[in-house]
Amino acid sequence: MHLQTNIHIHSGKPLGTAMTHYDDERKVLRLLIADDGMGIRASLAENEKFKNITEPEALRLCLEDSVTDGKGMGFGLYTTSRLVNSIGKEFILHSGKHKLILTDGCTSVIENGFWQGTLIYMEIVTVEEIDPNQIVDYRVDAAEE
């Protein structure tokens, strides 16, 4: 899973945690990926372009195409959020004192309890058909990812 690779590349930590749960009755896959690294704002701030952004701005920006700290392509969280927006139920990105919640195409960022590092939670409906080109927004360099 590409998001687990993000732990090694962006968090500053060698390990993280990943858990899955499949609800056969509701046909929903739940995934949780977490690390106790530097967090999204600090990671993005390693790129001079994002040096002075706030934590809520960092959470919103990291879901945009090609937004990166300079160590990656800005592709993992971008496509994951598009996938959840397409066939998912919920996407939560928690880092520092804030969490971003993406549900039914609506995004909100709220202040929340502190999480050292990054926590990603998502629910994906497994009976929905996926158009991969739509998820990657027809990005031509997507084959590398």
PDB file of C-alpha atoms in Angstrom:
ATOM      1  CA  MET A   1       0.000   0.000   0.000  1.00  0.00           C
ATOM      2  CA  HIS A   2       1.422   3.325  -1.090  1.00  0.00           C
ATOM      3  CA  LEU A   3       0.348   5.214   2.035  1.00  0.00           C
ATOM      4  CA  GLN A   4       2.484   2.955   4.199  1.00  0.00           C
ATOM      5  CA  THR A   5       5.458   4.023   2.086  1.00  0.00           C
ATOM      6  CA  ASN A   6       4.644   7.629   3.045  1.00  0.00           C
ATOM      7  CA  ILE A   7       5.573   6.772   6.628  1.00  0.00           C
ATOM      8  CA  HIS A   8       9.131   5.923   5.614  1.00  0.00           C
ATOM      9  CA  ILE A   9       9.486   8.847   3.218  1.00  0.00           C
ATOM     10  CA  HIS A  10       7.818  11.721   5.086  1.00  0.00           C
ATOM     11  CA  SER A  11       7.405  10.993   8.810  1.00  0.00           C
ATOM     12  CA  GLY A  12      11.027  10.690   9.831  1.00  0.00           C
ATOM     13  CA  LYS A  13      10.203   7.353  11.487  1.00  0.00           C
ATOM     14  CA  PRO A  14      11.055   3.854  10.264  1.00  0.00           C
ATOM     15  CA  LEU A  15       7.783   2.218  11.348  1.00  0.00           C
ATOM     16  CA  GLY A  16       4.075   2.855  11.537  1.00  0.00           C
ATOM     17  CA  THR A  17       0.915   0.858  12.054  1.00  0.00           C
ATOM     18  CA  ALA A  18      -1.685  -0.351   9.582  1.00  0.00           C
ATOM     19  CA  MET A  19      -4.943  -2.100  10.429  1.00  0.00           C
ATOM     20  CA  THR A  20      -7.859  -3.224   8.308  1.00  0.00           C
ATOM     21  CA  HIS A  21     -11.355  -4.450   9.049  1.00  0.00           C
ATOM     22  CA  TYR A  22     -13.844  -5.786   6.528  1.00  0.00           C
ATOM     23  CA  ASP A  23     -17.553  -5.553   7.319  1.00  0.00           C
ATOM     24  CA  ASP A  24     -19.031  -8.284   5.127  1.00  0.00           C
ATOM     25  CA  GLU A  25     -22.607  -7.313   5.924  1.00  0.00           C
ATOM     26  CA  ARG A  26     -22.178  -3.666   4.869  1.00  0.00           C
ATOM     27  CA  LYS A  27     -19.471  -4.435   2.252  1.00  0.00           C
ATOM     28  CA  VAL A  28     -17.185  -1.797   3.729  1.00  0.00           C
ATOM     29  CA  LEU A  29     -13.424  -1.960   4.131  1.00  0.00           C
ATOM     30  CA  ARG A  30     -12.023   0.147   6.977  1.00  0.00           C
ATOM     31  CA  LEU A  31      -8.337   1.085   6.981  1.00  0.00           C
ATOM     32  CA  LEU A  32      -6.253   2.843   9.598  1.00  0.00           C
ATOM     33  CA  ILE A  33      -2.654   3.897   8.982  1.00  0.00           C
ATOM     34  CA  ALA A  34      -0.743   5.753  11.695  1.00  0.00           C
ATOM     35  CA  ASP A  35       2.729   6.930  12.607  1.00  0.00           C
ATOM     36  CA  ASP A  36       4.236   8.997  15.405  1.00  0.00           C
ATOM     37  CA  GLY A  37       6.519  11.050  13.175  1.00  0.00           C
ATOM     38  CA  MET A  38       6.834  14.758  12.472  1.00  0.00           C
ATOM     39  CA  GLY A  39       3.316  15.255  11.130  1.00  0.00           C
ATOM     40  CA  ILE A  40       2.003  16.738   7.911  1.00  0.00           C
ATOM     41  CA  ARG A  41       2.634  20.427   8.613  1.00  0.00           C
ATOM     42  CA  ALA A  42       6.264  19.888   9.612  1.00  0.00           C
ATOM     43  CA  SER A  43       6.851  17.591   6.657  1.00  0.00           C
ATOM     44  CA  LEU A  44       5.360  20.029   4.130  1.00  0.00           C
ATOM     45  CA  ALA A  45       7.318  22.886   5.728  1.00  0.00           C
ATOM     46  CA  GLU A  46      10.508  21.173   4.543  1.00  0.00           C
ATOM     47  CA  ASN A  47       9.511  22.502   1.118  1.00  0.00           C
ATOM     48  CA  GLU A  48      10.307  26.243   1.059  1.00  0.00           C
ATOM     49  CA  LYS A  49       6.994  26.854  -0.734  1.00  0.00           C
ATOM     50  CA  PHE A  50       5.060  25.643   2.339  1.00  0.00           C
ATOM     51  CA  LYS A  51       7.398  26.855   5.073  1.00  0.00           C
ATOM     52  CA  ASN A  52       4.874  29.156   6.800  1.00  0.00           C
ATOM     53  CA  ILE A  53       1.570  27.315   6.387  1.00  0.00           C
ATOM     54  CA  THR A  54      -0.683  26.547   9.313  1.00  0.00           C
ATOM     55  CA  GLU A  55      -1.653  23.045  10.364  1.00  0.00           C
ATOM     56  CA  PRO A  56      -5.218  23.317   8.952  1.00  0.00           C
ATOM     57  CA  GLU A  57      -3.800  24.654   5.653  1.00  0.00           C
ATOM     58  CA  ALA A  58      -1.336  21.756   5.507  1.00  0.00           C
ATOM     59  CA  LEU A  59      -4.132  19.202   5.954  1.00  0.00           C
ATOM     60  CA  ARG A  60      -6.126  20.753   3.111  1.00  0.00           C
ATOM     61  CA  LEU A  61      -3.144  21.253   0.814  1.00  0.00           C
ATOM     62  CA  CYS A  62      -1.748  17.731   1.145  1.00  0.00           C
ATOM     63  CA  LEU A  63      -4.848  16.371  -0.613  1.00  0.00           C
ATOM     64  CA  GLU A  64      -4.117  18.444  -3.718  1.00  0.00           C
ATOM     65  CA  ASP A  65      -2.248  17.093  -6.723  1.00  0.00           C
ATOM     66  CA  SER A  66       1.553  17.419  -6.658  1.00  0.00           C
ATOM     67  CA  VAL A  67       1.730  19.029  -3.189  1.00  0.00           C
ATOM     68  CA  THR A  68       4.860  17.571  -1.587  1.00  0.00           C
ATOM     69  CA  ASP A  69       7.640  18.233   0.873  1.00  0.00           C
ATOM     70  CA  GLY A  70      10.020  17.555  -2.010  1.00  0.00           C
ATOM     71  CA  LYS A  71      10.673  13.890  -1.178  1.00  0.00           C
ATOM     72  CA  GLY A  72       7.713  12.476  -3.088  1.00  0.00           C
ATOM     73  CA  MET A  73       5.392  13.236  -5.989  1.00  0.00           C
ATOM     74  CA  GLY A  74       2.387  14.565  -4.047  1.00  0.00           C
ATOM     75  CA  PHE A  75       0.363  11.635  -5.281  1.00  0.00           C
ATOM     76  CA  GLY A  76      -0.500   9.284  -2.382  1.00  0.00           C
ATOM     77  CA  LEU A  77      -2.914  11.338  -0.288  1.00  0.00           C
ATOM     78  CA  TYR A  78      -4.241  13.062  -3.409  1.00  0.00           C
ATOM     79  CA  THR A  79      -5.360   9.827  -5.083  1.00  0.00           C
ATOM     80  CA  THR A  80      -6.471   8.223  -1.834  1.00  0.00           C
ATOM     81  CA  SER A  81      -8.784  11.131  -1.075  1.00  0.00           C
ATOM     82  CA  ARG A  82     -10.144  10.969  -4.654  1.00  0.00           C
ATOM     83  CA  LEU A  83     -10.761   7.229  -4.243  1.00  0.00           C
ATOM     84  CA  VAL A  84     -12.658   7.736  -1.005  1.00  0.00           C
ATOM     85  CA  ASN A  85     -14.580  10.628  -2.553  1.00  0.00           C
ATOM     86  CA  SER A  86     -15.556   8.338  -5.435  1.00  0.00           C
ATOM     87  CA  ILE A  87     -16.459   5.059  -3.681  1.00  0.00           C
ATOM     88  CA  GLY A  88     -15.868   5.736  -0.044  1.00  0.00           C
ATOM     89  CA  LYS A  89     -17.880   6.750   2.922  1.00  0.00           C
ATOM     90  CA  GLU A  90     -15.357   8.627   5.050  1.00  0.00           C
ATOM     91  CA  PHE A  91     -11.760   9.838   5.045  1.00  0.00           C
ATOM     92  CA  ILE A  92     -10.125  11.297   8.164  1.00  0.00           C
ATOM     93  CA  LEU A  93      -6.642  12.751   8.259  1.00  0.00           C
ATOM     94  CA  HIS A  94      -5.440  13.657  11.755  1.00  0.00           C
ATOM     95  CA  SER A  95      -2.095  15.316  12.384  1.00  0.00           C
ATOM     96  CA  GLY A  96      -1.088  17.505  15.302  1.00  0.00           C
ATOM     97  CA  LYS A  97      -4.060  19.287  16.864  1.00  0.00           C
ATOM     98  CA  HIS A  98      -6.334  19.143  13.808  1.00  0.00           C
ATOM     99  CA  LYS A  99      -8.180  16.620  11.740  1.00  0.00           C
ATOM    100  CA  LEU A 100      -9.596  16.851   8.263  1.00  0.00           C
ATOM    101  CA  ILE A 101     -12.846  15.013   7.592  1.00  0.00           C
ATOM    102  CA  LEU A 102     -13.985  14.222   4.039  1.00  0.00           C
ATOM    103  CA  THR A 103     -17.539  12.882   3.826  1.00  0.00           C
ATOM    104  CA  ASP A 104     -19.949  13.001   0.887  1.00  0.00           C
ATOM    105  CA  GLY A 105     -17.682  15.372  -1.055  1.00  0.00           C
ATOM    106  CA  CYS A 106     -17.563  17.888   1.801  1.00  0.00           C
ATOM    107  CA  THR A 107     -14.293  18.690   3.546  1.00  0.00           C
ATOM    108  CA  SER A 108     -13.942  20.217   6.984  1.00  0.00           C
ATOM    109  CA  VAL A 109     -10.984  20.772   9.284  1.00  0.00           C
ATOM    110  CA  ILE A 110     -11.585  20.902  13.020  1.00  0.00           C
ATOM    111  CA  GLU A 111      -9.426  21.236  16.093  1.00  0.00           C
ATOM    112  CA  ASN A 112      -9.089  17.911  17.856  1.00  0.00           C
ATOM    113  CA  GLY A 113      -6.977  16.178  20.494  1.00  0.00           C
ATOM    114  CA  PHE A 114      -3.260  16.067  19.779  1.00  0.00           C
ATOM    115  CA  TRP A 115      -1.835  13.261  17.647  1.00  0.00           C
ATOM    116  CA  GLN A 116       1.954  13.107  17.310  1.00  0.00           C
ATOM    117  CA  GLY A 117       2.460  12.196  13.667  1.00  0.00           C
ATOM    118  CA  THR A 118      -0.200  11.316  11.125  1.00  0.00           C
ATOM    119  CA  LEU A 119      -3.287   9.136  11.377  1.00  0.00           C
ATOM    120  CA  ILE A 120      -5.324   8.206   8.295  1.00  0.00           C
ATOM    121  CA  TYR A 121      -8.690   6.465   8.584  1.00  0.00           C
ATOM    122  CA  MET A 122     -10.968   5.576   5.700  1.00  0.00           C
ATOM    123  CA  GLU A 123     -14.018   3.554   4.861  1.00  0.00           C
ATOM    124  CA  ILE A 124     -14.362   2.245   1.315  1.00  0.00           C
ATOM    125  CA  VAL A 125     -17.437   0.557  -0.165  1.00  0.00           C
ATOM    126  CA  THR A 126     -16.203  -2.611  -1.864  1.00  0.00           C
ATOM    127  CA  VAL A 127     -19.153  -3.217  -4.194  1.00  0.00           C
ATOM    128  CA  GLU A 128     -18.647   0.021  -6.113  1.00  0.00           C
ATOM    129  CA  GLU A 129     -16.826  -0.032  -9.438  1.00  0.00           C
ATOM    130  CA  ILE A 130     -13.687   2.085  -9.720  1.00  0.00           C
ATOM    131  CA  ASP A 131     -12.561   3.987 -12.806  1.00  0.00           C
ATOM    132  CA  PRO A 132      -8.791   4.212 -12.181  1.00  0.00           C
ATOM    133  CA  ASN A 133      -8.373   7.046 -14.688  1.00  0.00           C
ATOM    134  CA  GLN A 134     -10.873   9.132 -12.783  1.00  0.00           C
ATOM    135  CA  ILE A 135      -9.057   8.496  -9.497  1.00  0.00           C
ATOM    136  CA  VAL A 136      -5.694   9.596 -10.898  1.00  0.00           C
ATOM    137  CA  ASP A 137      -7.389  12.393 -12.868  1.00  0.00           C
ATOM    138  CA  TYR A 138      -5.863  11.045 -16.098  1.00  0.00           C
ATOM    139  CA  ARG A 139      -2.395  11.948 -14.809  1.00  0.00           C
ATOM    140  CA  VAL A 140       0.124  10.543 -17.291  1.00  0.00           C
ATOM    141  CA  ASP A 141       2.910   9.894 -14.750  1.00  0.00           C
ATOM    142  CA  ALA A 142       0.571   7.814 -12.584  1.00  0.00           C
ATOM    143  CA  ALA A 143       1.973   4.531 -13.904  1.00  0.00           C
ATOM    144  CA  GLU A 144       5.129   5.168 -11.862  1.00  0.00           C
ATOM    145  CA  GLU A 145       3.051   5.251  -8.662  1.00  0.00           C
TER     146      GLU A 145
END
